[in-house]
Structures are given as C-alpha cells and as structure tokens.
Amino acid sequence: MNSNGNEIEKTIVARAQELGASLAGIASVEDLKASPSYKIYDKRPFYEEYKGVKWRTEHKSVLVWALVHPASEPVLDWWSMKVPGFNPGNGVMRLQSKKLRIWLGEELGINALSLPYQIEYGGAFLKDSAHLAGLGVIGKNNLLVTPKFGTRVRLRGIFMEAELEPTGPLDFDPCHGCDRPCHRACPREAFRSGAFERALCKKENDQRDADAEMLDGSIMGIAEVSKVSKPCRYCEFACPVAQGASR
Ligand code: B12
C-alpha cells in the first residue's frame, strides 16, 4: 500500500462508477508493458498501421473500466460506421472517458489521455490492463472473465500521469474445473488447438461484416439508416460465469 492509504485510487474508481462504469480499476503502465499481448504483438502486429507503441514516460498508470453488455441489449455491440465510436456501447464509453479525463485534470490535477479503442491508433491492450487492474482474469475463451458479470463486458482505458497503486490482480480461477463450453460454442472451431486462433475467429467476424444489413437509425440511436454488422458472441455467451447478472 502506498503512503496515501489508497485514497486517490479509491476516489478515481468511485468516480468511474458514478459515471456509469460497471467495474473499474488501476494498473501500472510498467506492468502493462511487460504483459503477454505486447510481447507478442510487437513481433507480429496484425494491422499494418501499427508502428509500435510510443510509451510516454509521464504515463505511469492506466485507469481501465468495464461496461456490462448483457445479452438482452445486443445493440450495444452492433457496428456501424455512422455511429459515434462505431457501436452504441463504445459511444457510451467514449463519453465516460471524456468526462473522466476532464475530472482527473480539474479535480485531482492529474493529466490524462483518453485511449482510442484500436491498438494501431494508439490504444492499449485492454484485457491485459483489466487483468492487471483486478477487474477479472483472462479465461480459456481468451476474454476477460469478471466475477460479477462474467465475460459480458466491454473495456476502455485512460493513461494517467500519476504513479498510483494497482488495484489488482485478482485471485480468481473461474476456468478451473470448467469443461469449456466456450470452446465448443465457436462456429469456426477457433479453439480447436486448445488455444484461441485469431485467424479463425476473424473469418467469422469478417463474414458477419460482409453480411451487414441496412437498419433504421432509431435502432442504433442515430438519425439515419445505416449498414450494421453484428459481431459474433458465441464464446462469450457460452461462459457460465455470472450469467444471471448479465442476461
Ligand atoms: C483486434 C480485436 C479483435 C479481433 C482479433 C481478436 C484477438 N484476440 O486477437 C477480432 C475481430 C477477431 C476480435 C474478436 C472478438 N473480440 Co475483440 N478486440 C480486439 C482489440 C481491438 C485488440 C485485441 C488484440 O489485438 N489483442 C492482441 C493479441 C496479441 O492478443 P489476444 O488474442 O487478445 O490474446 C492475449 C490476451 O489474452 C493476453 N493474455 C492471455 N493470458 C493472459 C494472462 C495475463 C495474466 C495477462 C495480463 C494477459 C493474458 O495475452 C494474449 C496474447 O498472448 C480489443 C480492444 C483492445 N483495445 O484491447 C478487442 C476486445 C479484446 N474484443 C472484445 C470482444 C468482446 C470480442 C468478441 C467477443 C467479438 C465481439 N462481440 O466484440 C470476439 C472474441 C474473440 C476472443 N475469444 O478472443 C473485447 C473483450 C471483452 C472481454 N470481456 O474480454 C475487447 C476488449 C473490446 C471491447 N470492446 O471491450 N477482436
């Protein structure tokens, strides 16, 4: 525990929750740099636009939060180029991010940077961040599994110019003893080797992009009709953890 007794960390987490975060926590950027995704991605980036991460020395901590995406609200996850943030869930989280960044500066004097979603445009690996911050752990479905909402959450992050005490990781082992319905649920058998194979998962989601349909703006919370694709959620919905809280 640091000398302030974790008061700042608690205040920041509480503020994120007041602004609508379902879960929130803090990780150290130093730990994030050493996390598995960065090790792999720098050697083998998936997107041509990715030119490596420009870590700024002032960015010491990352605030990461989750928004529950229950099965009953599928639209939160649907993609349209016309929706701010590309899907309604991201739209909500972008606004939360802006409010948190301004609040951090004005109330706590902490300079902060709202992170974009995409890695290739300067985003951070959010599952690794959330694991380190104690929101949950990475499960056998390759997703963050949280004790409170299972995998049915979406993530967002902010870099902060302050050395803060990490709020995680968590002592939680939800996949132990589970017979992996997530693996069996995949329509492309992306877990056939026992581990997640991105190319197979991507095929399914690329097909769903190709099958995008024109939907009325009222469904997506915008004024006009737009082309909408519905990303796959089979591995997520199959996870038995906390289903009752994210139905
Ligand atoms: C590109 C991307 C995709 C691509 C590629 C997926 C991939 N995993 O490579 C595609 C389109 C295929 C995709 C699919 C999906 N995605 Co996606 N995706 C992303 C994005 C933008 C970057 C992920 C990435 O490139 N990872 C890099 C590669 C190297 O890592 P990885 O495969 O994820 O695996 C690493 C981690 O698991 C980590 N790890 C494993 N064990 C451990 C243990 C510890 C201790 C730590 C610290 C880390 C760690 O190390 C692995 C690498 O070795 C993130 C958003 C973000 N900014 O982070 C969302 C994100 C990961 N996706 C998300 C979701 C929900 C999905 C889908 C369910 C589709 C959907 N409905 O949106 C599927 C699920 C696929 C799956 N089972 O992993 C959520 C995850 C939420 C959660 N609960 O975890 C994120 C965070 C976006 C969000 N809106 O919140 N995705």
Coordinates of C-alpha atoms and ligand atoms in Angstrom, one line a residue:
M1 CA 0.0 0.0 0.0
N2 CA 1.3 3.5 -0.8
S3 CA 1.6 6.3 1.7
N4 CA -1.8 7.9 0.9
G5 CA -3.6 4.7 2.0
N6 CA -5.0 4.2 -1.5
E7 CA -7.4 7.2 -1.1
I8 CA -6.7 8.6 -4.6
E9 CA -7.2 5.2 -6.2
K10 CA -10.5 4.7 -4.3
T11 CA -11.6 8.2 -5.3
I12 CA -10.9 7.6 -9.0
V13 CA -12.5 4.2 -9.1
A14 CA -15.6 5.6 -7.3
R15 CA -15.8 8.4 -9.8
A16 CA -15.7 6.0 -12.8
Q17 CA -18.5 4.0 -11.2
E18 CA -20.5 7.2 -10.6
L19 CA -20.2 7.9 -14.3
G20 CA -21.7 4.6 -15.2
A21 CA -18.7 2.1 -15.2
S22 CA -19.9 -1.4 -14.1
L23 CA -16.3 -2.1 -12.8
A24 CA -13.1 0.0 -12.6
G25 CA -9.5 -0.4 -11.6
I26 CA -6.0 0.8 -12.0
A27 CA -2.8 -0.9 -13.3
S28 CA 0.7 0.3 -13.6
V29 CA 2.0 1.1 -17.2
E30 CA 5.3 -0.6 -16.3
D31 CA 3.4 -3.9 -15.7
L32 CA 1.3 -3.4 -18.8
K33 CA 4.5 -3.0 -20.9
A34 CA 5.6 -6.5 -19.7
S35 CA 2.2 -8.1 -20.3
P36 CA 1.7 -11.0 -22.8
S37 CA -0.1 -9.1 -25.6
Y38 CA 2.7 -6.5 -26.0
K39 CA 5.4 -9.2 -26.1
I40 CA 3.5 -11.0 -29.0
Y41 CA 2.2 -8.0 -30.8
D42 CA 5.4 -6.1 -31.3
K43 CA 6.9 -9.1 -33.0
R44 CA 3.8 -9.9 -35.1
P45 CA 1.4 -7.0 -35.4
F46 CA -1.9 -7.8 -37.0
Y47 CA -2.6 -4.4 -38.5
E48 CA -0.2 -2.6 -41.0
E49 CA -1.0 0.7 -39.4
Y50 CA 0.6 -0.4 -36.1
K51 CA 4.1 1.1 -35.8
G52 CA 4.8 0.0 -32.2
V53 CA 3.8 1.8 -29.1
K54 CA 5.2 5.2 -28.2
W55 CA 5.2 4.9 -24.4
R56 CA 5.4 8.3 -22.9
T57 CA 7.4 8.4 -19.7
E58 CA 4.8 10.6 -18.0
H59 CA 2.2 7.9 -18.3
K60 CA 2.6 5.9 -15.2
S61 CA -0.8 4.3 -14.6
V62 CA -3.8 3.2 -16.6
L63 CA -7.4 3.5 -15.5
V64 CA -9.5 0.7 -17.0
W65 CA -13.2 0.3 -16.7
A66 CA -15.9 -2.1 -17.9
L67 CA -19.4 -1.6 -19.1
V68 CA -21.7 -4.6 -18.9
H69 CA -23.1 -5.7 -22.2
P70 CA -26.0 -8.0 -21.2
A71 CA -27.4 -10.5 -23.7
S72 CA -30.7 -8.6 -23.5
E73 CA -29.1 -5.5 -25.0
P74 CA -27.5 -6.8 -28.2
V75 CA -27.5 -3.4 -30.0
L76 CA -24.7 -2.1 -27.7
D77 CA -22.4 -4.4 -29.7
W78 CA -23.5 -3.7 -33.2
W79 CA -21.2 -1.9 -35.6
S80 CA -22.0 0.9 -37.9
M81 CA -19.6 3.5 -39.4
K82 CA -22.2 6.1 -38.8
V83 CA -22.4 5.6 -35.0
P84 CA -20.1 7.7 -32.9
G85 CA -17.5 5.3 -31.5
F86 CA -18.7 2.7 -34.1
N87 CA -21.1 0.9 -31.8
P88 CA -23.5 2.2 -29.2
G89 CA -21.6 0.7 -26.3
N90 CA -18.4 2.4 -27.4
G91 CA -20.4 5.6 -27.8
V92 CA -21.3 5.5 -24.1
M93 CA -17.7 4.6 -23.1
R94 CA -16.2 7.4 -25.1
L95 CA -18.3 9.9 -23.3
Q96 CA -17.4 8.4 -19.9
S97 CA -13.8 8.6 -21.0
K98 CA -14.0 12.3 -21.8
K99 CA -15.8 13.1 -18.5
L100 CA -13.2 11.1 -16.5
R101 CA -10.3 12.7 -18.3
I102 CA -11.6 16.3 -17.6
W103 CA -12.4 15.4 -14.0
L104 CA -9.0 13.9 -13.4
G105 CA -7.4 17.2 -14.5
E106 CA -9.7 19.6 -12.8
E107 CA -10.3 17.8 -9.5
L108 CA -7.1 15.8 -8.9
G109 CA -4.6 17.8 -11.1
I110 CA -3.7 14.6 -13.0
N111 CA -3.1 14.9 -16.7
A112 CA -4.7 12.1 -18.6
L113 CA -5.1 10.7 -22.1
S114 CA -8.3 9.1 -23.3
L115 CA -7.2 6.0 -25.2
P116 CA -8.7 5.1 -28.6
Y117 CA -10.2 1.6 -29.0
Q118 CA -7.9 0.5 -31.8
I119 CA -4.3 -0.6 -30.9
E120 CA -3.0 0.7 -34.3
Y121 CA -4.2 4.2 -33.5
G122 CA -2.6 4.4 -30.0
G123 CA -4.9 2.2 -27.9
A124 CA -3.7 -0.1 -25.2
F125 CA -4.4 -3.8 -24.8
L126 CA -7.5 -3.6 -22.6
K127 CA -7.8 -7.2 -21.4
D128 CA -4.3 -7.2 -20.1
S129 CA -4.9 -3.8 -18.5
A130 CA -8.1 -5.1 -16.9
H131 CA -6.5 -8.3 -15.7
L132 CA -3.7 -6.3 -14.0
A133 CA -6.2 -3.9 -12.5
G134 CA -8.1 -6.8 -10.9
L135 CA -11.4 -6.4 -12.9
G136 CA -11.2 -10.1 -13.8
V137 CA -8.8 -12.7 -15.3
I138 CA -8.2 -13.9 -18.9
G139 CA -10.2 -17.1 -19.3
K140 CA -9.9 -20.0 -21.7
N141 CA -12.2 -18.2 -24.1
N142 CA -9.3 -15.6 -24.4
L143 CA -11.6 -13.0 -22.9
L144 CA -11.7 -11.2 -19.6
V145 CA -13.9 -13.1 -17.2
T146 CA -15.1 -11.0 -14.3
P147 CA -16.6 -12.4 -11.1
K148 CA -19.6 -10.0 -11.2
F149 CA -20.6 -10.0 -14.9
G150 CA -18.7 -12.9 -16.5
T151 CA -17.3 -12.1 -19.9
R152 CA -20.1 -9.9 -21.0
V153 CA -18.3 -6.6 -20.5
R154 CA -16.6 -4.1 -22.8
L155 CA -13.5 -2.2 -21.8
R156 CA -12.0 1.3 -22.1
G157 CA -8.8 2.9 -20.7
I158 CA -7.1 6.2 -19.8
F159 CA -3.4 6.7 -19.3
M160 CA -2.7 8.9 -16.3
E161 CA 0.4 11.0 -15.4
A162 CA 0.5 9.7 -11.8
E163 CA 2.1 6.8 -10.1
L164 CA -0.8 5.0 -8.5
E165 CA -1.1 1.8 -6.6
P166 CA -2.5 -1.1 -8.8
T167 CA -5.9 -2.4 -7.7
G168 CA -5.2 -5.9 -8.9
P169 CA -4.7 -8.6 -10.0
L170 CA -7.4 -10.7 -8.6
D171 CA -7.3 -14.2 -7.0
F172 CA -9.9 -15.8 -9.2
D173 CA -9.8 -19.0 -11.2
P174 CA -13.2 -19.4 -13.0
C175 CA -12.0 -21.9 -15.7
H176 CA -10.6 -24.4 -13.2
G177 CA -12.8 -27.5 -13.5
C178 CA -14.9 -26.0 -16.3
D179 CA -15.3 -28.2 -19.3
R180 CA -15.0 -25.2 -21.7
P181 CA -18.4 -24.8 -23.3
C182 CA -16.9 -21.6 -24.8
H183 CA -14.6 -23.8 -27.0
R184 CA -17.4 -26.0 -28.2
A185 CA -19.6 -23.0 -29.0
C186 CA -17.4 -21.4 -31.6
P187 CA -18.9 -21.8 -35.1
R188 CA -15.4 -21.7 -36.6
E189 CA -13.7 -24.0 -34.1
A190 CA -11.3 -21.2 -33.3
F191 CA -10.2 -23.2 -30.2
R192 CA -9.5 -26.5 -32.0
S193 CA -5.9 -26.5 -30.9
G194 CA -6.9 -25.8 -27.3
A195 CA -5.9 -22.1 -27.6
F196 CA -7.5 -19.2 -29.4
E197 CA -6.8 -18.9 -33.1
R198 CA -7.4 -15.4 -34.2
A199 CA -7.5 -16.1 -37.9
L200 CA -10.5 -18.4 -37.5
C201 CA -12.3 -16.0 -35.2
K202 CA -11.6 -13.2 -37.7
K203 CA -13.1 -15.3 -40.5
E204 CA -16.5 -15.4 -38.7
N205 CA -16.4 -11.7 -37.9
D206 CA -15.4 -10.8 -41.5
Q207 CA -18.3 -12.9 -42.8
R208 CA -20.6 -11.0 -40.5
D209 CA -19.2 -7.7 -41.8
A210 CA -19.9 -8.9 -45.3
D211 CA -23.5 -9.8 -44.3
A212 CA -24.1 -6.4 -42.8
E213 CA -27.7 -5.2 -43.1
M214 CA -29.3 -1.8 -43.5
L215 CA -31.0 -0.9 -40.3
D216 CA -33.2 2.0 -39.2
G217 CA -31.4 4.8 -37.3
S218 CA -33.8 4.5 -34.4
I219 CA -32.4 1.1 -33.6
M220 CA -28.8 2.4 -33.5
G221 CA -29.6 5.7 -31.8
I222 CA -28.8 7.8 -34.8
A223 CA -30.8 9.9 -37.3
E224 CA -30.2 7.9 -40.5
V225 CA -30.4 4.4 -41.9
S226 CA -27.0 2.7 -41.8
K227 CA -25.2 -0.6 -42.6
V228 CA -24.9 -2.6 -39.4
S229 CA -22.9 -5.7 -38.7
K230 CA -23.4 -7.9 -35.6
P231 CA -20.1 -9.4 -34.2
C232 CA -20.1 -13.0 -33.0
R233 CA -20.6 -13.6 -29.3
Y234 CA -20.9 -17.4 -29.1
C235 CA -17.8 -17.9 -26.9
E236 CA -18.9 -15.0 -24.6
F237 CA -22.5 -16.3 -24.2
A238 CA -21.4 -19.8 -23.5
C239 CA -19.3 -18.8 -20.5
P240 CA -21.3 -19.9 -17.4
V241 CA -19.8 -17.3 -15.0
A242 CA -22.3 -14.8 -13.6
Q243 CA -24.8 -15.3 -16.4
G244 CA -27.6 -14.2 -14.1
A245 CA -26.1 -10.8 -13.7
S246 CA -25.7 -10.2 -17.5
R247 CA -28.7 -11.8 -19.1
Ligands
B12_1 C1 -8.5 -6.7 -32.7 C2 -9.6 -7.2 -31.7 C3 -10.3 -8.3 -32.2 C4 -10.0 -9.1 -33.4 C5 -8.9 -10.0 -33.1 C6 -9.1 -10.7 -31.7 C7 -7.8 -11.1 -31.0 N1 -8.0 -11.5 -29.8 O1 -6.7 -11.1 -31.5 C8 -11.3 -9.9 -33.7 C9 -12.2 -9.1 -34.6 C10 -11.2 -11.2 -34.3 C11 -12.0 -9.8 -32.3 C12 -12.9 -10.7 -31.8 C13 -13.5 -10.6 -30.6 N2 -13.5 -9.6 -29.8 CO1 -12.1 -8.2 -29.9 N3 -10.8 -6.9 -29.7 C14 -9.8 -6.6 -30.5 C15 -9.0 -5.4 -29.9 C16 -9.2 -4.1 -30.7 C17 -7.5 -5.7 -29.8 C18 -7.2 -7.1 -29.3 C19 -5.8 -7.6 -29.8 O2 -5.3 -7.2 -30.9 N4 -5.1 -8.4 -29.0 C20 -3.8 -8.8 -29.3 C21 -3.5 -10.3 -29.3 C22 -2.0 -10.5 -29.3 O3 -3.9 -10.8 -28.0 P1 -5.1 -11.7 -27.7 O4 -5.5 -12.6 -28.8 O5 -6.2 -10.8 -27.3 O6 -4.6 -12.6 -26.5 C23 -3.8 -12.0 -25.5 C24 -4.5 -11.9 -24.1 O7 -5.5 -12.9 -24.0 C25 -3.3 -12.0 -23.2 N5 -3.4 -12.9 -22.0 C26 -3.6 -14.2 -22.1 N6 -3.5 -14.7 -20.9 C27 -3.1 -13.7 -20.0 C28 -2.8 -13.7 -18.7 C29 -2.4 -12.5 -18.1 C30 -2.0 -12.5 -16.7 C31 -2.4 -11.3 -18.9 C32 -2.0 -10.0 -18.2 C33 -2.7 -11.3 -20.2 C34 -3.0 -12.5 -20.8 O8 -2.2 -12.5 -23.9 C35 -2.7 -12.9 -25.2 C36 -1.5 -12.8 -26.2 O9 -0.6 -13.8 -25.8 C37 -9.6 -5.4 -28.4 C38 -9.7 -3.9 -27.8 C39 -8.4 -3.5 -27.1 N7 -8.0 -2.3 -27.4 O10 -7.8 -4.3 -26.4 C40 -11.0 -6.0 -28.6 C41 -11.5 -6.8 -27.4 C42 -10.4 -7.7 -26.9 N8 -12.5 -7.7 -28.1 C43 -13.6 -7.9 -27.4 C44 -14.6 -8.8 -27.8 C45 -15.8 -8.8 -26.9 C46 -14.5 -9.6 -28.9 C47 -15.5 -10.7 -29.4 C48 -16.4 -11.4 -28.4 C49 -16.4 -10.1 -30.6 C50 -17.4 -9.0 -30.1 N9 -18.6 -9.4 -29.9 O11 -17.0 -7.9 -30.0 C51 -14.5 -11.6 -30.2 C52 -13.9 -12.6 -29.2 C53 -12.6 -13.2 -29.6 C54 -11.9 -13.9 -28.5 N10 -12.4 -15.0 -27.9 O12 -10.8 -13.5 -28.1 C55 -13.5 -7.2 -26.1 C56 -13.2 -8.2 -24.9 C57 -14.0 -8.0 -23.7 C58 -13.7 -9.1 -22.7 N11 -14.7 -9.5 -21.9 O13 -12.6 -9.6 -22.7 C59 -12.3 -6.1 -26.3 C60 -11.5 -5.7 -25.1 C61 -13.0 -4.9 -26.9 C62 -14.0 -4.2 -26.1 N12 -15.0 -3.5 -26.7 O14 -14.1 -4.2 -24.9 N13 -11.4 -8.8 -31.5

